[in-house]
Tab-separated table of N, CA and C in Angstrom:
chain	number	residue	atom	x	y	z
A	1	MET	N	-20.783	-28.509	17.374
A	1	MET	CA	-19.375	-28.333	17.112
A	1	MET	C	-18.799	-27.423	18.197
A	2	ILE	N	-17.703	-27.870	18.776
A	2	ILE	CA	-16.957	-27.016	19.701
A	2	ILE	C	-15.781	-26.447	18.927
A	3	ILE	N	-15.589	-25.149	19.034
A	3	ILE	CA	-14.463	-24.490	18.376
A	3	ILE	C	-13.530	-23.982	19.469
A	4	THR	N	-12.296	-24.450	19.439
A	4	THR	CA	-11.334	-23.962	20.425
A	4	THR	C	-11.029	-22.494	20.147
A	5	PRO	N	-10.587	-21.775	21.168
A	5	PRO	CA	-10.187	-20.391	20.900
A	5	PRO	C	-8.922	-20.387	20.050
A	6	PRO	N	-8.766	-19.373	19.223
A	6	PRO	CA	-7.486	-19.252	18.525
A	6	PRO	C	-6.428	-18.811	19.532
A	7	PRO	N	-5.166	-18.943	19.188
A	7	PRO	CA	-4.126	-18.439	20.090
A	7	PRO	C	-4.183	-16.920	20.163
A	8	ILE	N	-3.456	-16.363	21.094
A	8	ILE	CA	-3.353	-14.907	21.162
A	8	ILE	C	-1.914	-14.498	20.917
A	9	ASP	N	-1.729	-13.242	20.614
A	9	ASP	CA	-0.403	-12.649	20.417
A	9	ASP	C	-0.172	-11.681	21.568
A	10	GLU	N	0.642	-12.112	22.526
A	10	GLU	CA	0.899	-11.285	23.705
A	10	GLU	C	1.532	-9.944	23.341
A	11	HIS	N	2.331	-9.920	22.286
A	11	HIS	CA	2.974	-8.668	21.874
A	11	HIS	C	1.918	-7.617	21.531
A	12	ALA	N	0.960	-7.999	20.691
A	12	ALA	CA	-0.097	-7.072	20.294
A	12	ALA	C	-1.041	-6.783	21.452
A	13	ARG	N	-1.327	-7.800	22.275
A	13	ARG	CA	-2.220	-7.608	23.422
A	13	ARG	C	-1.588	-6.657	24.433
A	14	GLU	N	-0.286	-6.747	24.609
A	14	GLU	CA	0.389	-5.876	25.572
A	14	GLU	C	0.164	-4.409	25.212
A	15	MET	N	0.349	-4.073	23.944
A	15	MET	CA	0.138	-2.687	23.516
A	15	MET	C	-1.310	-2.275	23.743
A	16	HIS	N	-2.231	-3.166	23.391
A	16	HIS	CA	-3.655	-2.870	23.540
A	16	HIS	C	-4.019	-2.710	25.026
A	17	ASP	N	-3.520	-3.608	25.870
A	17	ASP	CA	-3.831	-3.533	27.304
A	17	ASP	C	-3.220	-2.290	27.944
A	18	MET	N	-2.003	-1.929	27.549
A	18	MET	CA	-1.374	-0.717	28.075
A	18	MET	C	-2.197	0.515	27.681
A	19	TRP	N	-2.673	0.525	26.439
A	19	TRP	CA	-3.494	1.628	25.963
A	19	TRP	C	-4.759	1.751	26.805
A	20	LYS	N	-5.274	0.611	27.272
A	20	LYS	CA	-6.476	0.614	28.106
A	20	LYS	C	-6.174	0.887	29.582
A	21	GLY	N	-4.906	1.041	29.922
A	21	GLY	CA	-4.542	1.390	31.286
A	21	GLY	C	-4.107	0.232	32.168
A	22	TYR	N	-3.978	-0.972	31.612
A	22	TYR	CA	-3.513	-2.112	32.395
A	22	TYR	C	-1.989	-2.118	32.403
A	23	ARG	N	-1.417	-2.521	33.509
A	23	ARG	CA	0.043	-2.517	33.652
A	23	ARG	C	0.707	-3.737	33.028
A	24	GLU	N	-0.068	-4.786	32.822
A	24	GLU	CA	0.493	-5.997	32.215
A	24	GLU	C	-0.554	-6.646	31.320
A	25	THR	N	-0.091	-7.571	30.496
A	25	THR	CA	-0.981	-8.277	29.583
A	25	THR	C	-1.956	-9.116	30.393
A	26	ARG	N	-3.234	-8.980	30.090
A	26	ARG	CA	-4.249	-9.701	30.847
A	26	ARG	C	-4.450	-11.131	30.378
A	27	ARG	N	-4.089	-11.433	29.153
A	27	ARG	CA	-4.214	-12.793	28.616
A	27	ARG	C	-2.828	-13.287	28.213
A	28	THR	N	-2.619	-14.584	28.349
A	28	THR	CA	-1.329	-15.139	27.957
A	28	THR	C	-1.526	-16.256	26.937
A	29	ALA	N	-0.495	-16.485	26.157
A	29	ALA	CA	-0.527	-17.554	25.163
A	29	ALA	C	-0.674	-18.909	25.848
A	30	GLY	N	-0.008	-19.084	26.988
A	30	GLY	CA	-0.084	-20.353	27.717
A	30	GLY	C	-1.468	-20.638	28.265
A	31	THR	N	-2.127	-19.621	28.790
A	31	THR	CA	-3.482	-19.809	29.308
A	31	THR	C	-4.444	-20.141	28.178
A	32	THR	N	-4.288	-19.475	27.058
A	32	THR	CA	-5.155	-19.748	25.916
A	32	THR	C	-4.924	-21.166	25.407
A	33	ARG	N	-3.678	-21.609	25.427
A	33	ARG	CA	-3.377	-22.987	25.034
A	33	ARG	C	-4.099	-23.972	25.956
A	34	SER	N	-4.065	-23.722	27.256
A	34	SER	CA	-4.750	-24.597	28.221
A	34	SER	C	-6.254	-24.608	27.985
A	35	TYR	N	-6.816	-23.455	27.706
A	35	TYR	CA	-8.244	-23.361	27.426
A	35	TYR	C	-8.591	-24.198	26.187
A	36	ALA	N	-7.762	-24.109	25.147
A	36	ALA	CA	-7.997	-24.891	23.926
A	36	ALA	C	-7.892	-26.390	24.215
A	37	GLU	N	-6.910	-26.785	25.031
A	37	GLU	CA	-6.767	-28.196	25.387
A	37	GLU	C	-8.013	-28.699	26.109
A	38	THR	N	-8.545	-27.878	27.015
A	38	THR	CA	-9.755	-28.268	27.754
A	38	THR	C	-10.949	-28.376	26.815
A	39	ALA	N	-11.086	-27.443	25.877
A	39	ALA	CA	-12.192	-27.503	24.913
A	39	ALA	C	-12.096	-28.783	24.077
A	40	ARG	N	-10.885	-29.141	23.640
A	40	ARG	CA	-10.701	-30.390	22.883
A	40	ARG	C	-11.104	-31.600	23.727
A	41	LYS	N	-10.676	-31.605	24.974
A	41	LYS	CA	-10.965	-32.715	25.882
A	41	LYS	C	-12.480	-32.868	26.085
A	42	VAL	N	-13.166	-31.777	26.339
A	42	VAL	CA	-14.622	-31.824	26.533
A	42	VAL	C	-15.304	-32.342	25.272
A	43	GLY	N	-14.897	-31.865	24.127
A	43	GLY	CA	-15.487	-32.335	22.881
A	43	GLY	C	-15.330	-33.829	22.704
A	44	HIS	N	-14.141	-34.331	22.974
A	44	HIS	CA	-13.893	-35.765	22.816
A	44	HIS	C	-14.676	-36.572	23.851
A	45	GLU	N	-14.711	-36.082	25.085
A	45	GLU	CA	-15.457	-36.787	26.136
A	45	GLU	C	-16.952	-36.833	25.838
A	46	GLN	N	-17.474	-35.784	25.242
A	46	GLN	CA	-18.908	-35.697	24.961
A	46	GLN	C	-19.261	-36.157	23.547
A	47	ASP	N	-18.266	-36.632	22.823
A	47	ASP	CA	-18.447	-37.090	21.447
A	47	ASP	C	-19.061	-35.999	20.566
A	48	VAL	N	-18.480	-34.815	20.679
A	48	VAL	CA	-18.894	-33.654	19.894
A	48	VAL	C	-17.736	-33.294	18.961
A	49	ALA	N	-18.053	-32.964	17.736
A	49	ALA	CA	-17.017	-32.567	16.771
A	49	ALA	C	-16.266	-31.344	17.310
A	50	VAL	N	-14.952	-31.361	17.143
A	50	VAL	CA	-14.111	-30.261	17.607
A	50	VAL	C	-13.358	-29.671	16.426
A	51	LEU	N	-13.485	-28.378	16.274
A	51	LEU	CA	-12.658	-27.628	15.333
A	51	LEU	C	-11.542	-27.020	16.168
A	52	ASP	N	-10.346	-27.527	15.998
A	52	ASP	CA	-9.207	-27.086	16.792
A	52	ASP	C	-8.578	-25.854	16.149
A	53	LEU	N	-9.230	-24.728	16.338
A	53	LEU	CA	-8.770	-23.481	15.742
A	53	LEU	C	-7.413	-23.061	16.296
A	54	TRP	N	-7.159	-23.389	17.564
A	54	TRP	CA	-5.868	-23.044	18.167
A	54	TRP	C	-4.738	-23.677	17.351
A	55	ASN	N	-4.835	-24.972	17.087
A	55	ASN	CA	-3.784	-25.647	16.317
A	55	ASN	C	-3.752	-25.189	14.864
A	56	VAL	N	-4.904	-24.879	14.290
A	56	VAL	CA	-4.927	-24.388	12.904
A	56	VAL	C	-4.145	-23.078	12.804
A	57	PHE	N	-4.431	-22.140	13.701
A	57	PHE	CA	-3.725	-20.853	13.667
A	57	PHE	C	-2.233	-21.031	13.966
A	58	MET	N	-1.913	-21.913	14.908
A	58	MET	CA	-0.502	-22.147	15.222
A	58	MET	C	0.224	-22.750	14.019
A	59	SER	N	-0.431	-23.646	13.303
A	59	SER	CA	0.160	-24.209	12.083
A	59	SER	C	0.331	-23.130	11.022
A	60	GLU	N	-0.681	-22.262	10.904
A	60	GLU	CA	-0.585	-21.143	9.957
A	60	GLU	C	0.649	-20.291	10.260
A	61	ALA	N	0.989	-20.185	11.547
A	61	ALA	CA	2.136	-19.374	11.965
A	61	ALA	C	3.453	-20.144	11.871
A	62	GLY	N	3.390	-21.425	11.467
A	62	GLY	CA	4.605	-22.221	11.309
A	62	GLY	C	5.123	-22.847	12.595
A	63	TRP	N	4.322	-22.854	13.647
A	63	TRP	CA	4.746	-23.382	14.947
A	63	TRP	C	4.758	-24.897	14.946
A	64	LYS	N	5.747	-25.475	15.626
A	64	LYS	CA	5.849	-26.921	15.839
A	64	LYS	C	5.787	-27.171	17.346
A	65	PRO	N	5.130	-28.259	17.784
A	65	PRO	CA	4.922	-28.499	19.215
A	65	PRO	C	6.178	-28.474	20.091
A	66	ALA	N	7.327	-28.811	19.582
A	66	ALA	CA	8.541	-28.822	20.406
A	66	ALA	C	9.148	-27.428	20.578
A	67	GLU	N	8.635	-26.458	19.831
A	67	GLU	CA	9.193	-25.100	19.848
A	67	GLU	C	8.549	-24.249	20.943
A	68	PRO	N	9.217	-23.144	21.320
A	68	PRO	CA	8.572	-22.198	22.239
A	68	PRO	C	7.252	-21.715	21.644
A	69	LEU	N	6.342	-21.347	22.499
A	69	LEU	CA	4.977	-21.005	22.099
A	69	LEU	C	4.915	-19.697	21.320
A	70	VAL	N	4.534	-19.802	20.037
A	70	VAL	CA	4.339	-18.616	19.210
A	70	VAL	C	3.231	-17.791	19.852
A	71	GLY	N	3.419	-16.495	19.881
A	71	GLY	CA	2.438	-15.610	20.483
A	71	GLY	C	2.822	-15.176	21.882
A	72	SER	N	3.735	-15.921	22.523
A	72	SER	CA	4.177	-15.513	23.851
A	72	SER	C	5.266	-14.457	23.708
A	73	LYS	N	5.479	-13.711	24.769
A	73	LYS	CA	6.525	-12.689	24.734
A	73	LYS	C	7.914	-13.303	24.822
A	74	ASP	N	7.985	-14.638	25.002
A	74	ASP	CA	9.269	-15.328	25.061
A	74	ASP	C	9.905	-15.499	23.681
A	75	VAL	N	9.107	-15.297	22.626
A	75	VAL	CA	9.626	-15.408	21.259
A	75	VAL	C	9.279	-14.135	20.495
A	76	ALA	N	9.958	-13.937	19.411
A	76	ALA	CA	9.713	-12.740	18.584
A	76	ALA	C	8.287	-12.763	18.030
A	77	PRO	N	7.723	-11.596	17.757
A	77	PRO	CA	6.383	-11.562	17.156
A	77	PRO	C	6.348	-12.336	15.839
A	78	ASN	N	5.242	-12.995	15.588
A	78	ASN	CA	5.078	-13.772	14.369
A	78	ASN	C	4.246	-12.961	13.385
A	79	PRO	N	4.776	-12.664	12.206
A	79	PRO	CA	4.043	-11.820	11.258
A	79	PRO	C	2.708	-12.420	10.810
A	80	ARG	N	2.598	-13.736	10.791
A	80	ARG	CA	1.336	-14.355	10.371
A	80	ARG	C	0.223	-14.016	11.356
A	81	PHE	N	0.539	-13.913	12.634
A	81	PHE	CA	-0.482	-13.562	13.619
A	81	PHE	C	-1.069	-12.184	13.334
A	82	SER	N	-0.236	-11.240	12.915
A	82	SER	CA	-0.772	-9.906	12.625
A	82	SER	C	-1.641	-9.919	11.362
A	83	GLU	N	-1.468	-10.919	10.510
A	83	GLU	CA	-2.343	-11.072	9.346
A	83	GLU	C	-3.684	-11.694	9.743
A	84	LEU	N	-3.681	-12.467	10.825
A	84	LEU	CA	-4.885	-13.173	11.261
A	84	LEU	C	-5.673	-12.406	12.320
A	85	MET	N	-4.974	-11.621	13.153
A	85	MET	CA	-5.615	-10.920	14.266
A	85	MET	C	-5.149	-9.476	14.292
A	86	HIS	N	-6.072	-8.538	14.412
A	86	HIS	CA	-5.668	-7.134	14.337
A	86	HIS	C	-5.138	-6.587	15.657
A	87	ASP	N	-5.487	-7.193	16.774
A	87	ASP	CA	-4.992	-6.708	18.062
A	87	ASP	C	-4.467	-7.844	18.927
A	88	GLY	N	-4.135	-8.956	18.292
A	88	GLY	CA	-3.629	-10.103	19.026
A	88	GLY	C	-4.720	-10.993	19.587
A	89	LEU	N	-5.990	-10.595	19.390
A	89	LEU	CA	-7.118	-11.362	19.912
A	89	LEU	C	-8.260	-11.445	18.904
A	90	HIS	N	-8.676	-10.307	18.386
A	90	HIS	CA	-9.805	-10.248	17.452
A	90	HIS	C	-9.317	-10.460	16.019
A	91	LEU	N	-10.124	-11.183	15.251
A	91	LEU	CA	-9.695	-11.607	13.922
A	91	LEU	C	-9.769	-10.500	12.880
A	92	ASN	N	-8.823	-10.563	11.946
A	92	ASN	CA	-8.831	-9.761	10.722
A	92	ASN	C	-9.657	-10.514	9.686
A	93	PRO	N	-9.942	-9.911	8.545
A	93	PRO	CA	-10.637	-10.655	7.484
A	93	PRO	C	-9.948	-11.983	7.138
A	94	GLU	N	-8.626	-11.990	7.102
A	94	GLU	CA	-7.904	-13.237	6.796
A	94	GLU	C	-8.161	-14.285	7.874
A	95	GLY	N	-8.208	-13.880	9.126
A	95	GLY	CA	-8.514	-14.807	10.215
A	95	GLY	C	-9.899	-15.414	10.048
A	96	TYR	N	-10.864	-14.578	9.657
A	96	TYR	CA	-12.217	-15.090	9.421
A	96	TYR	C	-12.267	-16.029	8.222
A	97	ARG	N	-11.438	-15.782	7.208
A	97	ARG	CA	-11.384	-16.703	6.069
A	97	ARG	C	-10.899	-18.085	6.525
A	98	VAL	N	-9.901	-18.088	7.395
A	98	VAL	CA	-9.390	-19.358	7.925
A	98	VAL	C	-10.485	-20.054	8.736
A	99	VAL	N	-11.191	-19.305	9.581
A	99	VAL	CA	-12.269	-19.896	10.376
A	99	VAL	C	-13.334	-20.494	9.457
A	100	PHE	N	-13.762	-19.744	8.454
A	100	PHE	CA	-14.778	-20.241	7.524
A	100	PHE	C	-14.313	-21.528	6.846
A	101	ARG	N	-13.088	-21.506	6.349
A	101	ARG	CA	-12.536	-22.691	5.670
A	101	ARG	C	-12.576	-23.909	6.597
A	102	GLU	N	-12.171	-23.711	7.839
A	102	GLU	CA	-12.100	-24.823	8.786
A	102	GLU	C	-13.476	-25.266	9.267
A	103	VAL	N	-14.411	-24.346	9.418
A	103	VAL	CA	-15.788	-24.730	9.770
A	103	VAL	C	-16.372	-25.585	8.653
A	104	MET	N	-16.157	-25.164	7.425
A	104	MET	CA	-16.675	-25.940	6.291
A	104	MET	C	-16.038	-27.329	6.240
A	105	LYS	N	-14.731	-27.427	6.503
A	105	LYS	CA	-14.065	-28.734	6.537
A	105	LYS	C	-14.694	-29.618	7.607
A	106	THR	N	-14.956	-29.044	8.776
A	106	THR	CA	-15.531	-29.810	9.884
A	106	THR	C	-16.944	-30.278	9.528
A	107	ILE	N	-17.724	-29.412	8.916
A	107	ILE	CA	-19.074	-29.806	8.485
A	107	ILE	C	-18.988	-30.950	7.480
A	108	HIS	N	-18.128	-30.814	6.488
A	108	HIS	CA	-17.986	-31.873	5.470
A	108	HIS	C	-17.527	-33.188	6.082
A	109	GLN	N	-16.645	-33.101	7.074
A	109	GLN	CA	-16.109	-34.311	7.695
A	109	GLN	C	-17.133	-34.999	8.585
A	110	HIS	N	-17.856	-34.243	9.379
A	110	HIS	CA	-18.754	-34.834	10.376
A	110	HIS	C	-20.213	-34.927	9.929
A	111	TRP	N	-20.642	-34.042	9.072
A	111	TRP	CA	-22.031	-34.007	8.618
A	111	TRP	C	-22.081	-33.740	7.111
A	112	PRO	N	-21.598	-34.661	6.298
A	112	PRO	CA	-21.545	-34.398	4.857
A	112	PRO	C	-22.925	-34.108	4.254
A	113	ASP	N	-23.984	-34.627	4.865
A	113	ASP	CA	-25.322	-34.364	4.348
A	113	ASP	C	-25.785	-32.934	4.632
A	114	GLN	N	-25.010	-32.198	5.426
A	114	GLN	CA	-25.356	-30.816	5.767
A	114	GLN	C	-24.513	-29.798	5.005
A	115	ASP	N	-23.881	-30.227	3.941
A	115	ASP	CA	-23.093	-29.314	3.106
A	115	ASP	C	-24.011	-28.178	2.641
A	116	PRO	N	-23.708	-26.942	3.014
A	116	PRO	CA	-24.582	-25.825	2.644
A	116	PRO	C	-24.845	-25.707	1.151
A	117	GLU	N	-23.911	-26.130	0.332
A	117	GLU	CA	-24.099	-26.047	-1.116
A	117	GLU	C	-25.134	-27.061	-1.618
A	118	GLN	N	-25.395	-28.090	-0.812
A	118	GLN	CA	-26.317	-29.145	-1.224
A	118	GLN	C	-27.689	-29.044	-0.560
A	119	LEU	N	-27.825	-28.200	0.446
A	119	LEU	CA	-29.102	-28.083	1.155
A	119	LEU	C	-30.107	-27.294	0.327
A	120	PRO	N	-31.379	-27.664	0.414
A	120	PRO	CA	-32.390	-26.889	-0.302
A	120	PRO	C	-32.570	-25.528	0.365
A	121	LEU	N	-32.966	-24.558	-0.412
A	121	LEU	CA	-33.216	-23.227	0.120
A	121	LEU	C	-34.529	-23.222	0.895
A	122	VAL	N	-34.542	-22.562	2.024
A	122	VAL	CA	-35.756	-22.409	2.810
A	122	VAL	C	-36.533	-21.205	2.294
A	123	PHE	N	-35.819	-20.170	1.953
A	123	PHE	CA	-36.402	-18.949	1.422
A	123	PHE	C	-35.833	-18.714	0.025
A	124	PRO	N	-36.553	-17.992	-0.804
A	124	PRO	CA	-36.021	-17.735	-2.148
A	124	PRO	C	-34.756	-16.876	-2.090
A	125	ILE	N	-33.925	-17.029	-3.082
A	125	ILE	CA	-32.748	-16.168	-3.208
A	125	ILE	C	-33.250	-14.736	-3.251
A	126	TRP	N	-32.570	-13.839	-2.630
A	126	TRP	CA	-33.050	-12.463	-2.501
A	126	TRP	C	-33.421	-11.842	-3.840
A	127	GLU	N	-32.689	-12.223	-4.885
A	127	GLU	CA	-32.993	-11.678	-6.207
A	127	GLU	C	-34.357	-12.114	-6.723
A	128	HIS	N	-34.843	-13.262	-6.221
A	128	HIS	CA	-36.117	-13.807	-6.678
A	128	HIS	C	-37.237	-13.626	-5.660
A	129	ALA	N	-36.952	-12.962	-4.565
A	129	ALA	CA	-37.963	-12.779	-3.536
A	129	ALA	C	-39.046	-11.828	-4.047
A	130	PRO	N	-40.274	-12.076	-3.623
A	130	PRO	CA	-41.346	-11.184	-4.071
A	130	PRO	C	-41.128	-9.762	-3.539
A	131	THR	N	-41.529	-8.824	-4.306
A	131	THR	CA	-41.417	-7.436	-3.885
A	131	THR	C	-42.806	-6.909	-3.550
A	132	THR	N	-42.837	-5.870	-2.781
A	132	THR	CA	-44.117	-5.243	-2.455
A	132	THR	C	-44.170	-3.907	-3.156
A	133	SER	N	-45.336	-3.523	-3.576
A	133	SER	CA	-45.460	-2.218	-4.201
A	133	SER	C	-46.031	-1.248	-3.169
A	134	GLN	N	-45.526	-0.090	-3.183
A	134	GLN	CA	-45.921	0.938	-2.208
A	134	GLN	C	-47.013	1.813	-2.742
């Protein structure tokens, strides 16, 4: 499975980069979009399942393809991005919940026989694992 990068929030990244001593934002929403497009293209060319996290996060933020790019400094900050990413790049717990949900959807869609809930356990559940006496 190839997972595209999620989008970034230039507003939050700008503050973080300035704090680190950079004069300008080192990552842009447009570059991240291009990277996600390339990841999708490679997945399709190689016949590998693609989880398009970039589009999932953009949809979560209410973005439509004809609109200016959410996350860029050309538009106002999107409050949903701050719920998904704590610094405009790294995920918050809510962002990880979205990733988990989408990974599970991709597994169910492409490999239904690999549903984790249906696979046999390799090791016993920790509660039933043998204990050692000291």
